[in-house]
């Protein structure tokens, strides 16, 4: 039967070969193994019968030899029967896991990096298995998990590190047109707590299909679903607008490679008109708007324009993400029996999940809610690798106590990113821009580009989509304590 199982599994693996290139997952429960309890047959009649009529010494010795042979055969047969009985029928296990995790999302074009650091989870995990036995050496396993975030952790929304916050615009500087770099670096830090996670898996395996020495190996194929929900509150942020060009030098190297940039500052009179002053280099955009440096001894500058430089606080929910990794996997579980009461299990899993992460940022009034953004990775964009190891010891004939660890690594590359816009708000904004443009009042270059962008979003159903935009990694390591029983 095992030869048939090998052929079946080989066919299953070959059928998966075009799809499996990376992998992921774990949550295996090797502690469901029942130790061998050898029971040896005894002979109640004794080896010698010196009182039997007609039986001489030679006959008695011949009888002894027959009896020994019978005992040896009985021992071998009983041991084999006990071993096969240890993996037959239903087995149930439950684990408590304390996990440490991180989740990092990188936006390639936008240059934004969102990461949740030092996540901790308390997870309850369970698994049910049915072993068909030696006549049909296969198995079915179904598992589930539910976890709650433990304590607080930090979330960082970083629009600085990737360096993509700079844009280039033609401006008039000192009477000459040149390219000016406009940067809007931003960073916010919030507190994440109250997160949840869910998961389930189902697998079909070939019990002890391979063995080497005392190590038995079980290959399997299955499906895994894993979802984590993370929320951020008490978010504090800062944005700074910076201008820099060849003649309008606002970023300088101070020492040892350190670069410092002063924020943009402009001045306006009570009519909100930008002021220019003799002796100062004026920075003027293509629409004639003048941007200034410093005002000295001028009381007419009633208003201070600092561009997109501001500090903000968001006490409520600023970010919320529901992320799902789900797809097929192949796995190999290994088992080593130390003795009758102690077993070591290890497993490795490789999977190709799809990726779907929906995010909500309630303070963005220009975005839709409850789904503001959505990142999707199709089959083949992501992979999942999982490892686990477990030591189990018997506490009764049918119950085992286990201690172990698991590690999981999920990764997706080149996932698409979609931003959903608030239809009512953006329709009104587009109408205002189009009205000014058609009336001949004119638009600034920035306003004109915004109008074109909003027209594109409207045609697409009030959304922006970017392909190959997202790189996302979720990784975790857990310490687990469990019980298992066979029925």
Coordinates of C-alpha atoms in Angstrom, one line a residue:
X1 CA 0.0 0.0 0.0
X2 CA 2.9 2.4 0.7
X3 CA 4.2 1.8 -2.8
X4 CA 0.8 3.0 -4.1
X5 CA 0.9 6.0 -1.7
X6 CA 4.3 6.9 -3.0
X7 CA 3.0 6.9 -6.6
X8 CA -0.1 8.9 -5.7
X9 CA 2.0 11.5 -3.8
X10 CA 4.5 11.7 -6.6
X11 CA 1.7 12.5 -9.0
X12 CA 0.3 15.1 -6.7
X13 CA 3.7 16.9 -6.3
X14 CA 4.3 16.8 -10.1
X15 CA 0.9 18.4 -10.7
X16 CA 1.9 21.2 -8.3
X17 CA 5.4 21.7 -9.7
X18 CA 4.4 24.6 -12.1
X19 CA 2.8 26.5 -9.2
X20 CA 5.2 25.9 -6.2
X21 CA 8.2 28.2 -6.2
X22 CA 8.3 29.5 -2.7
X23 CA 6.3 28.6 0.4
X24 CA 4.9 29.3 3.7
X25 CA 3.1 28.2 6.8
X26 CA 3.2 26.0 9.8
X27 CA 1.0 25.3 12.8
X28 CA 1.7 21.5 12.8
X29 CA 1.0 19.4 15.9
X30 CA 3.4 16.5 16.0
X31 CA 2.4 15.8 19.5
X32 CA -0.6 13.7 18.4
X33 CA 1.7 10.6 18.2
X34 CA 0.9 7.6 20.6
X35 CA 4.0 5.9 22.0
X36 CA 4.5 2.2 21.3
X37 CA 3.6 0.1 24.3
X38 CA 5.1 -3.3 23.6
X39 CA 3.2 -6.2 25.1
X40 CA 5.0 -9.6 25.0
X41 CA 3.4 -13.0 25.1
X42 CA 4.3 -15.4 27.9
X43 CA 4.3 -19.1 28.1
X44 CA 2.5 -20.5 31.1
X45 CA 3.5 -24.1 30.6
X46 CA 7.2 -23.8 31.3
X47 CA 10.1 -25.0 29.2
X48 CA 10.7 -28.4 30.7
X49 CA 8.3 -31.2 31.3
X50 CA 10.2 -34.0 33.1
X51 CA 7.1 -35.8 34.1
X52 CA 5.6 -36.4 30.7
X53 CA 5.2 -40.1 29.9
X54 CA 7.5 -41.3 27.1
X55 CA 9.5 -38.0 26.9
X56 CA 13.2 -38.3 27.4
X57 CA 15.8 -35.6 27.8
X58 CA 16.3 -35.1 24.1
X59 CA 12.6 -34.6 23.6
X60 CA 12.5 -32.0 26.3
X61 CA 15.4 -30.0 24.8
X62 CA 13.7 -30.2 21.4
X63 CA 10.6 -28.8 23.0
X64 CA 12.6 -25.9 24.5
X65 CA 13.8 -24.9 21.1
X66 CA 10.4 -24.9 19.6
X67 CA 9.1 -22.8 22.4
X68 CA 11.8 -20.2 22.0
X69 CA 11.1 -19.9 18.3
X70 CA 7.4 -19.3 19.0
X71 CA 8.2 -16.6 21.6
X72 CA 10.5 -14.7 19.2
X73 CA 7.9 -14.8 16.5
X74 CA 5.2 -13.6 18.9
X75 CA 7.4 -10.6 20.0
X76 CA 8.0 -9.4 16.5
X77 CA 4.3 -9.7 15.5
X78 CA 3.1 -7.9 18.7
X79 CA 5.6 -5.0 18.2
X80 CA 4.4 -4.4 14.6
X81 CA 0.8 -4.5 15.6
X82 CA 1.4 -2.0 18.4
X83 CA 3.3 0.4 16.1
X84 CA 0.5 0.4 13.5
X85 CA -2.1 0.9 16.2
X86 CA -0.4 4.1 17.4
X87 CA -1.5 5.9 14.2
X88 CA -5.0 4.8 13.7
X89 CA -8.3 6.6 14.5
X90 CA -9.0 10.1 15.8
X91 CA -6.4 12.4 17.5
X92 CA -7.0 15.8 18.9
X93 CA -4.6 18.5 20.1
X94 CA -4.7 22.0 21.5
X95 CA -1.9 24.5 21.8
X96 CA -1.3 27.9 23.5
X97 CA 1.2 30.0 21.5
X98 CA 2.8 33.3 22.4
X99 CA 4.1 34.9 19.1
X100 CA 6.3 37.8 18.2
X101 CA 5.7 39.4 14.8
X102 CA 6.4 42.3 12.4
X103 CA 4.5 43.5 9.4
X104 CA 6.1 45.8 6.8
X105 CA 4.5 47.3 3.7
X106 CA 6.6 49.2 1.1
X107 CA 5.1 51.3 -1.7
X108 CA 7.5 51.4 -4.6
X109 CA 6.4 54.4 -6.6
X110 CA 4.8 56.4 -3.8
X111 CA 7.9 55.9 -1.6
X112 CA 5.9 55.2 1.5
X113 CA 6.7 52.6 4.1
X114 CA 4.2 51.4 6.7
X115 CA 5.4 49.0 9.4
X116 CA 4.0 47.5 12.6
X117 CA 6.9 46.6 14.9
X118 CA 7.2 44.3 17.9
X119 CA 3.7 42.8 17.6
X120 CA 2.9 40.2 20.3
X121 CA 0.0 37.7 20.1
X122 CA -1.6 35.2 22.4
X123 CA -2.9 32.4 20.1
X124 CA -5.1 29.4 20.8
X125 CA -4.6 26.7 18.2
X126 CA -6.3 23.4 17.7
X127 CA -6.0 20.4 15.3
X128 CA -8.0 17.3 14.6
X129 CA -6.5 14.4 12.7
X130 CA -7.8 11.0 11.4
X131 CA -5.4 8.2 10.6
X132 CA -6.7 5.4 8.4
X133 CA -4.1 2.8 9.6
X134 CA -1.7 0.4 7.9
X135 CA -4.2 -1.0 5.4
X136 CA -4.7 2.6 4.1
X137 CA -1.7 4.6 5.3
X138 CA -3.1 8.1 4.8
X139 CA -4.4 10.9 7.0
X140 CA -6.6 13.9 7.1
X141 CA -5.8 16.9 9.3
X142 CA -7.9 20.0 10.0
X143 CA -6.6 22.9 12.2
X144 CA -7.8 26.3 13.4
X145 CA -6.4 29.3 15.3
X146 CA -7.6 32.5 17.0
X147 CA -5.3 35.1 18.4
X148 CA -5.5 38.5 20.3
X149 CA -2.8 41.1 20.2
X150 CA -1.0 41.3 23.5
X151 CA -0.1 44.7 24.9
X152 CA 0.7 47.8 22.7
X153 CA 3.1 48.1 19.8
X154 CA 4.2 50.9 17.5
X155 CA 3.1 51.7 14.0
X156 CA 5.3 54.0 11.8
X157 CA 3.9 55.6 8.6
X158 CA 7.2 56.6 6.9
X159 CA 7.2 58.9 3.8
X160 CA 10.8 59.9 4.3
X161 CA 13.1 56.9 4.3
X162 CA 12.4 55.7 0.7
X163 CA 13.4 59.1 -0.6
X164 CA 10.6 59.4 -3.2
X165 CA 8.9 62.5 -1.6
X166 CA 10.7 64.8 -4.1
X167 CA 9.0 66.2 -7.3
X168 CA 10.4 68.4 -9.9
X169 CA 8.8 71.6 -11.2
X170 CA 9.9 74.4 -13.6
X171 CA 10.0 77.7 -11.8
X172 CA 11.4 81.2 -12.4
X173 CA 14.3 81.8 -10.0
X174 CA 16.0 85.3 -10.2
X175 CA 14.4 85.8 -13.6
X176 CA 15.6 82.5 -15.0
X177 CA 13.6 79.3 -15.5
X178 CA 15.1 76.3 -13.8
X179 CA 14.0 73.0 -12.3
X180 CA 13.2 73.2 -8.6
X181 CA 12.9 70.2 -6.3
X182 CA 9.9 70.3 -4.1
X183 CA 9.9 67.8 -1.2
X184 CA 7.2 67.0 1.3
X185 CA 8.8 64.5 3.8
X186 CA 6.3 63.2 6.3
X187 CA 6.4 60.8 9.3
X188 CA 3.8 59.7 11.8
X189 CA 4.0 57.3 14.8
X190 CA 1.0 55.7 16.4
X191 CA 0.0 53.0 18.9
X192 CA -1.3 49.7 17.7
X193 CA -3.5 47.6 20.1
X194 CA -6.5 45.3 20.1
X195 CA -5.5 43.4 17.0
X196 CA -6.9 40.0 16.1
X197 CA -5.9 37.0 13.9
X198 CA -7.7 34.0 12.5
X199 CA -6.6 31.0 10.6
X200 CA -7.5 27.5 9.5
X201 CA -6.0 24.8 7.4
X202 CA -6.8 21.4 6.0
X203 CA -4.4 18.8 4.6
X204 CA -4.3 15.3 3.2
X205 CA -1.1 13.3 3.9
X206 CA 0.6 9.9 3.3
X207 CA 1.4 8.6 6.8
X208 CA 5.1 7.6 7.3
X209 CA 5.5 7.2 3.6
X210 CA 9.3 7.5 3.9
X211 CA 11.7 6.5 6.7
X212 CA 15.4 6.6 7.4
X213 CA 16.5 4.8 10.5
X214 CA 14.2 5.8 13.3
X215 CA 13.0 9.0 11.5
X216 CA 9.6 8.7 9.8
X217 CA 8.4 11.2 7.2
X218 CA 4.9 12.2 6.2
X219 CA 4.4 14.4 3.1
X220 CA 1.1 16.2 2.7
X221 CA -0.8 18.7 0.5
X222 CA -3.3 21.2 1.8
X223 CA -4.8 24.7 2.0
X224 CA -4.1 27.4 4.5
X225 CA -6.0 30.7 5.3
X226 CA -4.4 33.3 7.6
X227 CA -5.9 36.7 8.5
X228 CA -4.5 39.5 10.7
X229 CA -6.3 42.7 11.7
X230 CA -4.3 45.7 13.0
X231 CA -5.5 49.0 14.1
X232 CA -3.7 52.3 15.0
X233 CA -4.8 55.0 17.4
X234 CA -3.1 58.1 19.0
X235 CA -1.2 58.9 15.9
X236 CA 1.2 61.9 15.9
X237 CA 2.8 63.2 12.7
X238 CA 4.8 66.0 11.0
X239 CA 5.1 67.1 7.4
X240 CA 7.7 69.6 6.1
X241 CA 7.8 71.3 2.7
X242 CA 11.3 71.9 1.3
X243 CA 12.4 73.7 -1.9
X244 CA 15.9 73.3 -3.5
X245 CA 17.6 74.1 -6.8
X246 CA 21.0 75.0 -8.2
X247 CA 20.7 78.7 -7.4
X248 CA 18.0 78.4 -4.7
X249 CA 20.1 76.3 -2.3
X250 CA 18.1 75.2 0.7
X251 CA 19.8 71.8 1.4
X252 CA 23.4 71.8 2.5
X253 CA 25.9 69.3 3.8
X254 CA 27.0 70.3 7.2
X255 CA 29.5 67.6 8.1
X256 CA 30.4 64.0 7.7
X257 CA 27.8 63.5 5.0
X258 CA 24.9 65.0 7.0
X259 CA 22.4 66.9 4.9
X260 CA 20.1 69.6 6.4
X261 CA 17.2 71.3 4.6
X262 CA 15.4 74.4 5.8
X263 CA 11.6 74.3 5.4
X264 CA 10.0 76.6 2.8
X265 CA 8.8 79.9 4.2
X266 CA 6.9 82.5 2.2
X267 CA 5.3 85.8 3.3
X268 CA 2.1 87.5 2.2
X269 CA 0.4 90.8 2.9
X270 CA -3.2 91.2 4.3
X271 CA -4.5 90.5 0.8
X272 CA -2.7 87.2 0.8
X273 CA -0.4 88.3 -2.0
X274 CA 3.1 86.9 -2.0
X275 CA 5.6 89.7 -1.3
X276 CA 9.1 90.0 -2.8
X277 CA 11.9 92.2 -1.5
X278 CA 14.8 94.0 -3.0
X279 CA 18.1 92.2 -2.4
X280 CA 16.4 88.7 -2.1
X281 CA 16.3 86.1 -4.7
X282 CA 12.7 85.5 -5.6
X283 CA 11.4 82.0 -6.5
X284 CA 8.4 82.3 -8.9
X285 CA 6.4 79.4 -10.3
X286 CA 5.2 79.2 -13.9
X287 CA 2.0 81.1 -13.0
X288 CA 3.9 84.1 -11.6
X289 CA 3.4 83.2 -7.9
X290 CA 6.5 84.4 -6.0
X291 CA 8.0 82.4 -3.2
X292 CA 10.3 84.2 -0.8
X293 CA 13.0 83.6 1.8
X294 CA 13.3 85.9 4.7
X295 CA 11.6 89.2 5.6
X296 CA 13.7 91.8 7.5
X297 CA 12.2 94.9 9.1
X298 CA 8.9 94.9 7.2
X299 CA 5.7 95.4 9.2
X300 CA 3.5 94.9 6.1
X301 CA 4.0 91.1 6.1
X302 CA 0.8 90.3 7.9
X303 CA 0.6 86.6 6.9
X304 CA 3.2 83.8 7.1
X305 CA 3.0 81.1 4.4
X306 CA 4.8 77.8 5.3
X307 CA 3.5 75.7 2.5
X308 CA 2.8 72.1 3.4
X309 CA 4.6 72.3 6.8
X310 CA 2.4 71.3 9.7
X311 CA 2.1 69.1 12.8
X312 CA -0.9 66.9 13.5
X313 CA -2.5 64.6 16.1
X314 CA -5.1 61.9 15.5
X315 CA -6.5 60.6 18.8
X316 CA -9.0 58.2 17.2
X317 CA -8.4 55.4 14.7
X318 CA -6.0 56.6 12.1
X319 CA -5.2 53.3 10.3
X320 CA -6.9 49.9 10.2
X321 CA -5.9 47.0 8.0
X322 CA -7.4 43.6 7.4
X323 CA -4.9 41.3 5.6
X324 CA -5.5 37.8 4.2
X325 CA -2.9 35.3 3.0
X326 CA -4.7 32.2 1.6
X327 CA -3.7 29.4 -0.8
X328 CA -2.4 25.8 -1.3
X329 CA 0.8 24.3 0.2
X330 CA 2.9 21.2 0.4
X331 CA 4.5 20.0 3.6
X332 CA 6.8 17.4 5.1
X333 CA 6.5 16.3 8.7
X334 CA 9.3 14.3 10.4
X335 CA 9.0 12.2 13.6
X336 CA 11.8 10.7 15.7
X337 CA 10.9 8.4 18.7
X338 CA 13.5 8.9 21.4
X339 CA 12.0 6.1 23.5
X340 CA 8.6 4.8 24.4
X341 CA 7.6 8.0 26.2
X342 CA 9.3 10.8 24.3
X343 CA 9.0 12.0 20.6
X344 CA 10.5 14.8 18.6
X345 CA 8.6 16.2 15.6
X346 CA 9.7 18.8 13.0
X347 CA 8.0 20.1 9.9
X348 CA 8.5 22.4 6.9
X349 CA 5.8 23.9 4.7
X350 CA 5.9 25.7 1.4
X351 CA 2.9 27.5 0.0
X352 CA 1.7 30.0 -2.7
X353 CA -1.0 32.1 -1.1
X354 CA -2.9 35.0 -2.7
X355 CA -2.7 38.4 -0.9
X356 CA -5.5 40.8 -0.1
X357 CA -5.1 43.7 2.3
X358 CA -7.9 46.3 2.8
X359 CA -7.0 49.5 4.7
X360 CA -9.1 52.3 6.1
X361 CA -7.7 55.8 7.1
X362 CA -10.8 57.6 8.6
X363 CA -9.1 61.0 8.8
X364 CA -8.6 61.2 5.0
X365 CA -11.8 63.0 4.0
X366 CA -10.9 62.8 0.4
X367 CA -10.8 58.9 0.5
X368 CA -13.7 56.4 0.7
X369 CA -14.6 54.5 3.8
X370 CA -14.5 51.8 5.2
X371 CA -12.2 50.7 2.4
X372 CA -9.8 53.5 1.5
X373 CA -7.0 51.4 0.0
X374 CA -6.7 47.8 -1.2
X375 CA -3.5 45.9 -2.1
X376 CA -3.9 42.6 -4.0
X377 CA -1.4 39.9 -5.0
X378 CA -2.5 37.2 -7.4
X379 CA -1.5 33.5 -7.3
X380 CA 2.3 33.4 -7.8
X381 CA 3.0 36.9 -6.4
X382 CA 3.4 35.7 -2.8
X383 CA 5.0 32.8 -1.0
X384 CA 5.0 31.4 2.5
X385 CA 7.6 29.4 4.3
X386 CA 7.0 27.8 7.7
X387 CA 9.0 25.7 10.1
X388 CA 8.1 24.0 13.4
X389 CA 9.7 21.8 16.0
X390 CA 8.1 20.0 18.9
X391 CA 9.1 17.7 21.8
X392 CA 6.3 15.6 23.3
X393 CA 6.2 13.3 26.3
X394 CA 3.6 10.9 27.5
X395 CA 1.6 11.7 30.7
X396 CA -0.8 8.8 30.2
X397 CA -1.4 6.0 27.7
X398 CA -3.5 8.3 25.5
X399 CA -2.4 11.9 26.4
X400 CA 0.9 13.7 25.6
X401 CA 2.3 17.1 26.7
X402 CA 4.3 19.0 24.2
X403 CA 6.7 22.0 24.0
X404 CA 7.9 23.6 20.8
X405 CA 8.3 26.6 18.5
X406 CA 7.1 27.7 15.1
X407 CA 8.3 30.3 12.5
X408 CA 6.4 31.7 9.6
X409 CA 7.5 34.1 6.8
X410 CA 4.9 35.5 4.3
X411 CA 6.1 37.7 1.4
X412 CA 4.4 39.3 -1.6
X413 CA 6.1 41.3 -4.4
X414 CA 4.7 43.5 -7.1
X415 CA 1.1 43.5 -5.7
X416 CA -1.3 46.1 -7.1
X417 CA -2.4 49.1 -5.1
X418 CA -5.9 50.7 -5.4
X419 CA -7.0 53.9 -3.8
X420 CA -10.7 54.6 -3.5
X421 CA -11.7 58.2 -3.6
X422 CA -14.6 59.9 -1.8
X423 CA -17.0 60.4 -4.8
X424 CA -19.0 63.4 -3.4
X425 CA -15.9 65.4 -2.3
X426 CA -13.9 64.8 -5.4
X427 CA -16.8 65.4 -7.8
X428 CA -17.3 68.8 -6.2
X429 CA -13.6 69.6 -6.5
X430 CA -13.4 68.5 -10.1
X431 CA -16.5 70.6 -10.9
X432 CA -14.9 73.7 -9.4
X433 CA -11.6 73.2 -11.3
X434 CA -13.4 72.6 -14.6
X435 CA -15.6 75.7 -14.1
X436 CA -12.5 78.0 -13.5
X437 CA -10.7 76.4 -16.4
X438 CA -13.6 76.8 -18.9
X439 CA -14.4 80.4 -17.7
X440 CA -11.0 81.6 -18.7
X441 CA -9.9 82.4 -15.2
X442 CA -7.1 79.9 -15.6
X443 CA -5.5 77.4 -13.3
X444 CA -2.1 77.1 -11.8
X445 CA 0.0 74.2 -13.1
X446 CA -0.7 72.2 -10.0
X447 CA -4.4 72.8 -10.3
X448 CA -4.4 71.8 -13.9
X449 CA -2.6 68.5 -13.2
X450 CA -5.1 67.8 -10.4
X451 CA -8.0 68.3 -12.8
X452 CA -6.6 65.8 -15.3
X453 CA -5.9 63.3 -12.5
X454 CA -9.5 63.6 -11.2
X455 CA -10.9 63.1 -14.7
X456 CA -8.9 59.9 -14.9
X457 CA -10.1 58.7 -11.5
X458 CA -13.7 59.5 -12.4
X459 CA -13.5 57.4 -15.6
X460 CA -12.1 54.5 -13.6
X461 CA -15.0 54.7 -11.1
X462 CA -13.3 57.1 -8.7
X463 CA -10.3 55.1 -7.9
X464 CA -6.6 55.1 -8.7
X465 CA -4.8 51.8 -9.4
X466 CA -1.0 51.1 -9.6
X467 CA 0.4 47.8 -10.7
X468 CA 3.5 46.2 -9.2
X469 CA 3.4 48.8 -6.4
X470 CA 3.4 46.8 -3.1
X471 CA 6.1 44.8 -1.3
X472 CA 4.7 43.2 1.9
X473 CA 6.3 41.0 4.5
X474 CA 4.8 39.4 7.6
X475 CA 7.0 37.2 9.8
X476 CA 6.4 35.7 13.2
X477 CA 8.0 33.3 15.7
X478 CA 6.1 31.5 18.4
X479 CA 6.7 29.5 21.6
X480 CA 4.0 26.8 22.1
X481 CA 2.7 24.6 24.8
X482 CA 0.2 21.9 24.1
X483 CA -1.8 18.8 24.9
X484 CA -2.9 16.0 22.6
X485 CA -5.0 12.9 23.0
X486 CA -6.0 9.9 20.9
X487 CA -9.4 8.3 20.9

